[in-house]
Short mmCIF file of C-alpha atoms and ligand atoms in Angstrom, two decimals:
data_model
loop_
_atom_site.label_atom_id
_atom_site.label_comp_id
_atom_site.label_asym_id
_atom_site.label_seq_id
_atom_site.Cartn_x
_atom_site.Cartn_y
_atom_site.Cartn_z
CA UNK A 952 -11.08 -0.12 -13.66
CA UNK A 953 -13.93 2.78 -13.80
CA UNK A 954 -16.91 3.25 -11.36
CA UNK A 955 -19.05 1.92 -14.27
CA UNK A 956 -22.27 3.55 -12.39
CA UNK A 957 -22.29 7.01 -13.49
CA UNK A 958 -24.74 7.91 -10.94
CA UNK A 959 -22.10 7.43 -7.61
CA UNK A 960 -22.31 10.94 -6.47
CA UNK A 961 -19.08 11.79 -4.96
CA UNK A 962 -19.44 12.28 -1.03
CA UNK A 963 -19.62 15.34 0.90
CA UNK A 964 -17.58 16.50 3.36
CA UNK A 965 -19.87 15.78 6.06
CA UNK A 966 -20.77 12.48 5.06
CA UNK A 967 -16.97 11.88 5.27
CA UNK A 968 -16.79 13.49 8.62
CA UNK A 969 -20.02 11.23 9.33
CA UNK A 970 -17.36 7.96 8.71
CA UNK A 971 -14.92 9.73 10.72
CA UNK A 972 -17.03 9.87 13.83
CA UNK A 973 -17.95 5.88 13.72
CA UNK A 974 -17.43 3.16 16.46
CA UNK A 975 -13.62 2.28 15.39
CA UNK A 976 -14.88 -1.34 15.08
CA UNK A 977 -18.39 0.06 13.17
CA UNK A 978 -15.50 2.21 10.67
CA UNK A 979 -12.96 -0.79 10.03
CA UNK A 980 -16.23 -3.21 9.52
CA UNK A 981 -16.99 -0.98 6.60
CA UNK A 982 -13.49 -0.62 5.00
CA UNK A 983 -13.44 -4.16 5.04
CA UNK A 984 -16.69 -4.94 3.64
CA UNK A 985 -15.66 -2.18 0.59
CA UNK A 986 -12.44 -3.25 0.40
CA UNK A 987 -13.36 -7.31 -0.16
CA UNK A 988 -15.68 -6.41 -2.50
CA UNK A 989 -13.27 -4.46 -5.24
CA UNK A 990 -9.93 -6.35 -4.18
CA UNK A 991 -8.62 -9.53 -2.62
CA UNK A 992 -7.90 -8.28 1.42
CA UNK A 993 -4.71 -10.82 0.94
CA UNK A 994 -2.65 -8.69 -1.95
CA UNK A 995 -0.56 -5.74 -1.23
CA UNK A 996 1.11 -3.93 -4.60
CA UNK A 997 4.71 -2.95 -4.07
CA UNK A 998 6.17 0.51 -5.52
CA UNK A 999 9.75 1.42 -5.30
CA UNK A 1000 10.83 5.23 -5.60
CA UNK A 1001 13.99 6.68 -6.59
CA UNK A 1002 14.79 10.41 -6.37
CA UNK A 1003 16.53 11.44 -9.73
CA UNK A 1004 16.62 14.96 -8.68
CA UNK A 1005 17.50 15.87 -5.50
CA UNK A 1006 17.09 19.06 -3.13
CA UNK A 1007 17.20 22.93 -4.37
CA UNK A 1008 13.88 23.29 -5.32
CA UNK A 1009 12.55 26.72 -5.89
CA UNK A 1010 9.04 26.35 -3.91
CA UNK A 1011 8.25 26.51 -0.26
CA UNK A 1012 6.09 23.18 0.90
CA UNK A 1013 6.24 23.82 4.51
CA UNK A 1014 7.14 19.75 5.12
CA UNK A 1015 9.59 18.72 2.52
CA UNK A 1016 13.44 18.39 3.16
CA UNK A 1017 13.81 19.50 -0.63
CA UNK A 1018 13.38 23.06 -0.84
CA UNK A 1019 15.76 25.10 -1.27
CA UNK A 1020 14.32 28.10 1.59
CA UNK A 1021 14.48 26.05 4.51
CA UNK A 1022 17.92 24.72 6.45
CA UNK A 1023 17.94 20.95 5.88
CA UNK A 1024 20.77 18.58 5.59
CA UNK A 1025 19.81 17.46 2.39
CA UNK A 1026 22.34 16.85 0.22
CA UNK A 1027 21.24 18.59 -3.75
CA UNK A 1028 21.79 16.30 -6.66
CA UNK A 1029 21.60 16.69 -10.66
CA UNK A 1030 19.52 14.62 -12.61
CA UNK A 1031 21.01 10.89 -12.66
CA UNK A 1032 21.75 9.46 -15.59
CA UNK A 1033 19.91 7.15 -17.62
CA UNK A 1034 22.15 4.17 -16.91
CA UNK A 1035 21.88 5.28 -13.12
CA UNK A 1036 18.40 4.67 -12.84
CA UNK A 1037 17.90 2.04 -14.73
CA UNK A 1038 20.05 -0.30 -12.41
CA UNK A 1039 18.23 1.40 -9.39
CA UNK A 1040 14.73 -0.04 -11.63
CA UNK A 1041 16.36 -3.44 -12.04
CA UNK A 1042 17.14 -3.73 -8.41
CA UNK A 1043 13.91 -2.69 -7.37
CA UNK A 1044 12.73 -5.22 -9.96
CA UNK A 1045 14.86 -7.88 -8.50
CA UNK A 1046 13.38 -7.29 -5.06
CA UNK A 1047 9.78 -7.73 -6.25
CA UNK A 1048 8.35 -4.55 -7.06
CA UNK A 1049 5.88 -3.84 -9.75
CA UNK A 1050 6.05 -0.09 -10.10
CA UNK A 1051 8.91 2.52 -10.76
CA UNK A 1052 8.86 5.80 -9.45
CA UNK A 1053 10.51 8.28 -10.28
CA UNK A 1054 10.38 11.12 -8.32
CA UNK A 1055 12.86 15.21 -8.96
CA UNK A 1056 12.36 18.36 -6.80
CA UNK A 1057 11.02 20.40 -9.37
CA UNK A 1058 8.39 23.04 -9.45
CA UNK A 1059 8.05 21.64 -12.84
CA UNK A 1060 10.41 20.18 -15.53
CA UNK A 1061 11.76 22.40 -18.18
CA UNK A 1062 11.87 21.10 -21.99
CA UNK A 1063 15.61 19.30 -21.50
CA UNK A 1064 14.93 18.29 -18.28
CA UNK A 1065 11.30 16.28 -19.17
CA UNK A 1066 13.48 14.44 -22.56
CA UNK A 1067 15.65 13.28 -20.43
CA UNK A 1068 13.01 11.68 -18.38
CA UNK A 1069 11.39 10.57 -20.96
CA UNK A 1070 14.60 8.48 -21.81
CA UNK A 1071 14.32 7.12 -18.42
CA UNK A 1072 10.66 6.09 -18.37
CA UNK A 1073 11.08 4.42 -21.70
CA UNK A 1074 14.19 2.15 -20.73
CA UNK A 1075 12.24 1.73 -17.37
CA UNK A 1076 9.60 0.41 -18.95
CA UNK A 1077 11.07 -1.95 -21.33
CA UNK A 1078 12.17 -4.02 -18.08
CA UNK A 1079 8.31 -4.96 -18.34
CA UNK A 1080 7.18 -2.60 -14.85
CA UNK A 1081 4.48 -0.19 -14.55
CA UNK A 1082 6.09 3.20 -14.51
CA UNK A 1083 5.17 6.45 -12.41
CA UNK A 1084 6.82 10.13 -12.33
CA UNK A 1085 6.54 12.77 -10.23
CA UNK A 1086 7.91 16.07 -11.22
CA UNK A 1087 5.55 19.15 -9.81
CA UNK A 1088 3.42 21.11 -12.08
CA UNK A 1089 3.38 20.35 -15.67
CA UNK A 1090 2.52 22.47 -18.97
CA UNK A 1091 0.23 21.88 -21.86
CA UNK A 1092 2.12 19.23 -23.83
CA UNK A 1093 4.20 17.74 -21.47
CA UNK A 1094 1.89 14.99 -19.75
CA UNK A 1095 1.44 13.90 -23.36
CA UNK A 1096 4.92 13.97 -24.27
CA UNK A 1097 5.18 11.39 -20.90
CA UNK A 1098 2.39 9.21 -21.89
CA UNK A 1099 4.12 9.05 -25.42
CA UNK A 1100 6.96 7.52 -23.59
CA UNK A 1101 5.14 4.79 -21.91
CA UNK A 1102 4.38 6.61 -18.29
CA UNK A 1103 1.52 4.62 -16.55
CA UNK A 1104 1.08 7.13 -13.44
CA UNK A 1105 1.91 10.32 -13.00
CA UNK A 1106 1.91 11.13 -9.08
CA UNK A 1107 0.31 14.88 -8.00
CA UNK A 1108 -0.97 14.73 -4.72
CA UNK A 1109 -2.90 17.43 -3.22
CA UNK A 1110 -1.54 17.10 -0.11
CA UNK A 1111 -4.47 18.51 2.16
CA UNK A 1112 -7.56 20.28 2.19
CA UNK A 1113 -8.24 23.51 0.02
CA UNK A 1114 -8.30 25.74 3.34
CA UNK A 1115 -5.31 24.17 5.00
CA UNK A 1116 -3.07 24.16 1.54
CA UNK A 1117 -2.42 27.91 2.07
CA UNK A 1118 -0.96 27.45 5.40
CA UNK A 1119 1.70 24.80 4.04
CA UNK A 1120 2.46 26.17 0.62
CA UNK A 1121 3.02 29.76 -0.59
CA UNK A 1122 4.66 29.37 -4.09
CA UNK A 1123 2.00 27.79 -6.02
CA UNK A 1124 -1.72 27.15 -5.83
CA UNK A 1125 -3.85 24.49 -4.72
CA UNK A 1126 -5.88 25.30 -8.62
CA UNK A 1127 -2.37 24.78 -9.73
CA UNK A 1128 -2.47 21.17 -8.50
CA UNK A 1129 -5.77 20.97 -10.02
CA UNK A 1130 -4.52 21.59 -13.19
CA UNK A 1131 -2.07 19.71 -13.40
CA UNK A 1132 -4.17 16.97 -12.57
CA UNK A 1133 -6.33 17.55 -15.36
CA UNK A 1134 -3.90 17.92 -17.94
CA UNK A 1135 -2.65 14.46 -16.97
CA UNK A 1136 -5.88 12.94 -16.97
CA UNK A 1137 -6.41 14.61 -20.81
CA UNK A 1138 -3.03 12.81 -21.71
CA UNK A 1139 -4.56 9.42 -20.62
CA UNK A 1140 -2.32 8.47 -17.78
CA UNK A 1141 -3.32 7.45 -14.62
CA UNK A 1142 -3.35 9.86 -11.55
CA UNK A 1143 -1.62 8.94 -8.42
CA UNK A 1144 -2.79 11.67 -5.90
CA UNK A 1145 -2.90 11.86 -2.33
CA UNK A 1146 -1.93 13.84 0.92
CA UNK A 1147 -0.36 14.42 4.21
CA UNK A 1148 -1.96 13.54 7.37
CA UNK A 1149 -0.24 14.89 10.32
CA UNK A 1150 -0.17 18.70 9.12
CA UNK A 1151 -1.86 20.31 11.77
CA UNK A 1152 -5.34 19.99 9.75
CA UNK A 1153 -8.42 18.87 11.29
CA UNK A 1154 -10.29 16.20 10.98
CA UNK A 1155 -13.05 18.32 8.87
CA UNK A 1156 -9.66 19.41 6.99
CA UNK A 1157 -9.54 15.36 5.98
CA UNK A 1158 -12.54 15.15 5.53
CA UNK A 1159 -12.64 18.09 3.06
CA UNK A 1160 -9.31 16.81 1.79
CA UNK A 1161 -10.62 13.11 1.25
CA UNK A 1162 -13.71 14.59 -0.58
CA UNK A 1163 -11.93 16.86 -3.08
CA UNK A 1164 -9.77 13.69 -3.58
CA UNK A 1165 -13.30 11.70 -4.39
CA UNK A 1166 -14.72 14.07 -6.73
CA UNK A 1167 -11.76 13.54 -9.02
CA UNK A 1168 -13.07 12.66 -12.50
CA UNK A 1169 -13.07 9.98 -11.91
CA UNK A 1170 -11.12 9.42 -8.32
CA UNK A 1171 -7.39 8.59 -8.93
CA UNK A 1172 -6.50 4.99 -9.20
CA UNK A 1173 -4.05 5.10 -6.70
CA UNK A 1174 -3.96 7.47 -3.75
CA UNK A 1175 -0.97 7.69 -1.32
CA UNK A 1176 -1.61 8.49 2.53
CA UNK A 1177 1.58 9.93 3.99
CA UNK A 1178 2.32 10.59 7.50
CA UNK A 1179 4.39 13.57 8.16
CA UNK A 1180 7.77 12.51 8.35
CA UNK A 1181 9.47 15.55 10.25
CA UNK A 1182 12.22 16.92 8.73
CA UNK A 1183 14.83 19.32 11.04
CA UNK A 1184 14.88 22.65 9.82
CA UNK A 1185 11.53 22.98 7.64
CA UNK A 1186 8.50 25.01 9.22
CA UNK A 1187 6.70 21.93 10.20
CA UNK A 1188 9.37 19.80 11.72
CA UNK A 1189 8.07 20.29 15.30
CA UNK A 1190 4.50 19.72 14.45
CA UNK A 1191 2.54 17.74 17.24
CA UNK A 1192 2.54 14.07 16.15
CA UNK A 1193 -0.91 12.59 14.73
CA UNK A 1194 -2.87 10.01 16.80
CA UNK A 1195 -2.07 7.11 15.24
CA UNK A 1196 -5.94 5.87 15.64
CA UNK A 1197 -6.98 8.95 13.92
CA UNK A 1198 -4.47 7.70 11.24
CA UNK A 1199 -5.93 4.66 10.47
CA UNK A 1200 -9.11 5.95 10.58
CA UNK A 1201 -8.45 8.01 7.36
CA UNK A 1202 -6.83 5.12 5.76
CA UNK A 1203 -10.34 3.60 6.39
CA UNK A 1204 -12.00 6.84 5.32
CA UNK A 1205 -10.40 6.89 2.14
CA UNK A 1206 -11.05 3.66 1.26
CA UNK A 1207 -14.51 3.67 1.65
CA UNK A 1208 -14.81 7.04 -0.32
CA UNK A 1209 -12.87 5.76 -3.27
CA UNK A 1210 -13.53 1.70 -3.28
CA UNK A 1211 -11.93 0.99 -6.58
CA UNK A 1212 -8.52 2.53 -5.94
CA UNK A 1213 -5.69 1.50 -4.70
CA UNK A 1214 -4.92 2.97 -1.40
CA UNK A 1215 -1.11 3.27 -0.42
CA UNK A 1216 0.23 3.27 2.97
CA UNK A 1217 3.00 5.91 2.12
CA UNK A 1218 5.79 7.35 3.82
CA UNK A 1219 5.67 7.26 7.53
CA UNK A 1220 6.26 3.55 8.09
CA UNK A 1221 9.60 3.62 9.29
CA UNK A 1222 8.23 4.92 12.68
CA UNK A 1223 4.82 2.30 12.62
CA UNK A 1224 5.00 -0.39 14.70
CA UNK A 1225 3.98 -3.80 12.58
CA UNK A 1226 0.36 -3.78 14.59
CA UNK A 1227 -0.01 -0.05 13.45
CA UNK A 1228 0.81 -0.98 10.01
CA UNK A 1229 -1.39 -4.11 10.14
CA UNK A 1230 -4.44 -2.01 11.17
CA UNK A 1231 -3.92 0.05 8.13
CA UNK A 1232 -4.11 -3.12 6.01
CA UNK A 1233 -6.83 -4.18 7.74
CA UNK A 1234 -8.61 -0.24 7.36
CA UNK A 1235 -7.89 -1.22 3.09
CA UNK A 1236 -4.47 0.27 2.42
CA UNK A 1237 -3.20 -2.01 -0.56
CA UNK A 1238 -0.26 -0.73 -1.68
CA UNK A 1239 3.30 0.43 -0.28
CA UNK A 1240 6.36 2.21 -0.71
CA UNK A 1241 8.88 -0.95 -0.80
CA UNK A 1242 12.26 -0.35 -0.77
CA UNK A 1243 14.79 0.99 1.86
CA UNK A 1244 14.59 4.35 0.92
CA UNK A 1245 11.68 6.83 0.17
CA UNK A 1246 13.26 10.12 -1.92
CA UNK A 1247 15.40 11.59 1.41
CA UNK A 1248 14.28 9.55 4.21
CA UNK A 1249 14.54 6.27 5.27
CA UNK A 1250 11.48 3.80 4.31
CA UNK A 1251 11.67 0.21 6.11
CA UNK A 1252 14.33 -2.49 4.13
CA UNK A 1253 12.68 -5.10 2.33
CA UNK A 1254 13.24 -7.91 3.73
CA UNK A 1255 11.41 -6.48 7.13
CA UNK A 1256 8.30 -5.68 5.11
CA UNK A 1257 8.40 -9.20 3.64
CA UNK A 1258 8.57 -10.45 7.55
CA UNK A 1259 5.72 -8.61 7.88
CA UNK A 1260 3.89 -9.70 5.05
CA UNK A 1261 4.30 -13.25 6.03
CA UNK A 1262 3.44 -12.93 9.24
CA UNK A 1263 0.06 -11.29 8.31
CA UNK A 1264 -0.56 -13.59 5.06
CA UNK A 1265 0.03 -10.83 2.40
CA UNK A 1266 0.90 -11.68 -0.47
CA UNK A 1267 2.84 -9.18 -3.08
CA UNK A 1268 0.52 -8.31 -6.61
CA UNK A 1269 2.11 -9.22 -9.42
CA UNK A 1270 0.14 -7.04 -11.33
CA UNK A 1271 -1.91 -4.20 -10.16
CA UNK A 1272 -5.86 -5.09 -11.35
CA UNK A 1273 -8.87 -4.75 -8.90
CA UNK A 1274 -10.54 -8.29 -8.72
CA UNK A 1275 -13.04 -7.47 -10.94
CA UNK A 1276 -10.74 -7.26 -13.45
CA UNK A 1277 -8.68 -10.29 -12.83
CA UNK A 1278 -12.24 -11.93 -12.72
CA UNK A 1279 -13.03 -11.13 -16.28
CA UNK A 1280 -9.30 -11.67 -17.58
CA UNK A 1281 -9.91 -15.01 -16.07
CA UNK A 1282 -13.00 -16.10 -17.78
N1 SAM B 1918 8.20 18.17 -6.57
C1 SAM B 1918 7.13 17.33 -6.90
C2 SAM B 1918 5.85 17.73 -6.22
O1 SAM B 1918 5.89 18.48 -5.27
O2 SAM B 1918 4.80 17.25 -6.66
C3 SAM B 1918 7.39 15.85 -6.65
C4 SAM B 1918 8.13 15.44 -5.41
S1 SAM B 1918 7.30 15.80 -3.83
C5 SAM B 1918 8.59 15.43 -2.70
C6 SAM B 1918 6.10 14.48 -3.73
C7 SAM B 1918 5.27 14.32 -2.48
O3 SAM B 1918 6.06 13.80 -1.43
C8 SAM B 1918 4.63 15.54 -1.88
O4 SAM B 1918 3.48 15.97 -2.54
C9 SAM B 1918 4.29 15.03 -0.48
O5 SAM B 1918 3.01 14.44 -0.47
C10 SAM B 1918 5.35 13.96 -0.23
N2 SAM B 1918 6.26 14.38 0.85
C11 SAM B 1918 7.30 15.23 0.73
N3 SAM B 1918 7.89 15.43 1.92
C12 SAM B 1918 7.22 14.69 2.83
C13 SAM B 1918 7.35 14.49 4.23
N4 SAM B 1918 8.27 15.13 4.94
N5 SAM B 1918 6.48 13.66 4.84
C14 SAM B 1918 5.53 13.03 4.13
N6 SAM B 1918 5.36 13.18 2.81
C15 SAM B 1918 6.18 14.00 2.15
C1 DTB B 1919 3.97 10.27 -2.14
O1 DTB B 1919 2.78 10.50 -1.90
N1 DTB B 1919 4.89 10.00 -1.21
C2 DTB B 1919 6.19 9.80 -1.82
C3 DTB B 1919 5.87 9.88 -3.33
N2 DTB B 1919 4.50 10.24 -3.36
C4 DTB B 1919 6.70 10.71 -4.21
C5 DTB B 1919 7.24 10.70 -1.29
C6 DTB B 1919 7.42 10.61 0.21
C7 DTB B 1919 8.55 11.48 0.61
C8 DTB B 1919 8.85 11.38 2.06
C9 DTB B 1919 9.96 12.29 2.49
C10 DTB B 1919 11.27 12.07 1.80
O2 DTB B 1919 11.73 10.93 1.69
O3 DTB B 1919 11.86 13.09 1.39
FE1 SF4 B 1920 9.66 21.10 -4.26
FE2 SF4 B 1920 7.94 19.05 -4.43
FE3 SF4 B 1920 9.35 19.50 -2.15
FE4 SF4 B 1920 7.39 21.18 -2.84
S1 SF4 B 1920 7.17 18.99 -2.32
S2 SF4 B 1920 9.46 21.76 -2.12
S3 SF4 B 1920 7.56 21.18 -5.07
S4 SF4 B 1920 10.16 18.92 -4.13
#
């Protein structure tokens, strides 16, 4: 769905930083009152990623276990084949999840490389999901030559604030993210875009972070909120753990800034509590990773997230539409 009003001005920074600074209760009242008002509180939509190419990647993004500068005990992988992931898709299927992802540690995909995805995201989405891709930076003609194939989402996230980018990454551009974003958004798919809390920033930083996120043409229909997951050996792997308060107060933040999408608690759950991740619900994350892996980490096995889920009265959505949408499909 579209903000039909084209007069909501995206927020400032400050006004973000404004939310930020609430009464926890005064903050969570809010993301609740936005949240019931686009979606039902009750419905969580499940994702499943698979990495389909793994480790050696040419760039230098300070957190990830991928690159191919920094000493981690990733193990590098080709692309899988076709067959490979489409039994990885029919598990995830199986298990209840909605969404394929499909995620390779690429700056970018060259010309063979993106065909061969292609392949995948066509036979992925025959099985009747909702298909996503993440594969770094693309060039003029490729996010069409996804969309072609049936890709729903294509996932870019900007990670962090403009400021703080250049501390974390050194091999391509925070612009460069922008345009890649925009070149997906001229294809016609739908932008999955988010960040890392947890980097060092400040709060302004996700504040500033949250805003760029906001003023998105329009905001991205689904935005993922990671929480550092340290990884031995890369540059940030002994980075100072985030409050987890100050965690669920961005979750919060974000969904107040950008009421129509879907917000994701991302990767990070393995080392929540439940009652941590049940304050995120509660702050309007509606959407997870699901699935006992994320691309090189470990994500929390299904059937413990559907423990959870019954024990807070979530149900999984079947198909990803705000309320307002269901509403009318209804009628
Ligand atoms: N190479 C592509 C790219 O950079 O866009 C796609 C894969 S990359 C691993 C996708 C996203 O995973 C990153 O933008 C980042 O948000 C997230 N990510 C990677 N490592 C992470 C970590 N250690 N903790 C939390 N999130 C992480
Ligand atoms: C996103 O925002 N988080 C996912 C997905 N998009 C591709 C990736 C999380 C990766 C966590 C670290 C790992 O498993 O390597
Ligand atoms: Fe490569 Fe993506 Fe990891 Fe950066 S985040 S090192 S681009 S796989």
């Amino acid at each position: 769905m579209h903000r039909e009003v084209a007069d909501i001005a995206a927020p400032v920074p400050s006004q973000i930083e404004a939310l930020f600074a609430l009464p926890f209760s005064d903050l969570m009242h809010r993301a609740q009152t936005v949240h019931r008002q686009h979606f039902d509180p009750n419905a969580v939509q499940l994702s499943t990623l698979l990495s389909i190419k793994t480790g050696g990647c040419s760039e230098d993004c300070g957190y990830c276990s991928q690159s191919a500068r920094f000493p981690t005990e990733v193990e590098s992988q080709p692309l899988l084949s076709q067959a490979e992931v489409l039994a990885a898709a029919q598990a995830a299927q199986a298990r209840g999840a909605t969404r394929f992802c499909m995620g390779a540690a690429w700056r970018g995909p060259k010309e063979k490389d993106l065909i061969q995805v292609a392949e995948m995201v066509r036979a992925v989405k025959a099985l009747g999901m909702e298909t996503c891709a993440t594969l770094g930076l693309l060039r003029d003609g490729q996010a069409e030559q996804l969309a072609q194939a049936g890709l729903d989402y294509y996932n870019h996230n900007l990670d962090t604030s403009r400021a703080h980018y250049d501390n974390i990454v050194h091999t391509h551009s925070y612009d460069n993210r922008l345009d890649t974003l925009a070149k997906v958004r001229a294809a016609g798919l739908k932008v999955c875009c988010g960040g890392i809390m947890g980097m060092g920033e400040s709060r302004a930083d996700r504040a500033q972070f949250l805003a760029e996120l906001a003023a998105l043409d329009p905001p991205p229909e689904s935005v993922p909120i990671n929480l550092l997951v340290h990884i031995p050996g890369t540059p940030l792997s002994n980075n100072a753990a985030l409050d987890p308060i100050e965690f669920v107060r961005t979750v919060a933040a974000a969904r107040i800034t950008m009421p129509t999408s879907f917000v994701r608690l991302s990767a990070g759950r393995s080392q929540m509590p439940d009652h941590l991740q049940a304050l995120c619900f509660l702050a309007g994350a509606n959407s997870i990773f699901y699935g006992d892996r994320l691309l090189t980490t470990p994500n929390p096995e299904s059937d413990a997230d559907l423990k959870l889920f019954e024990k807070l009265g979530i149900q999984p959505l079947a198909l990803e539409k705000p309320l307002a949408d269901r509403k009318t499909a209804e009628a």
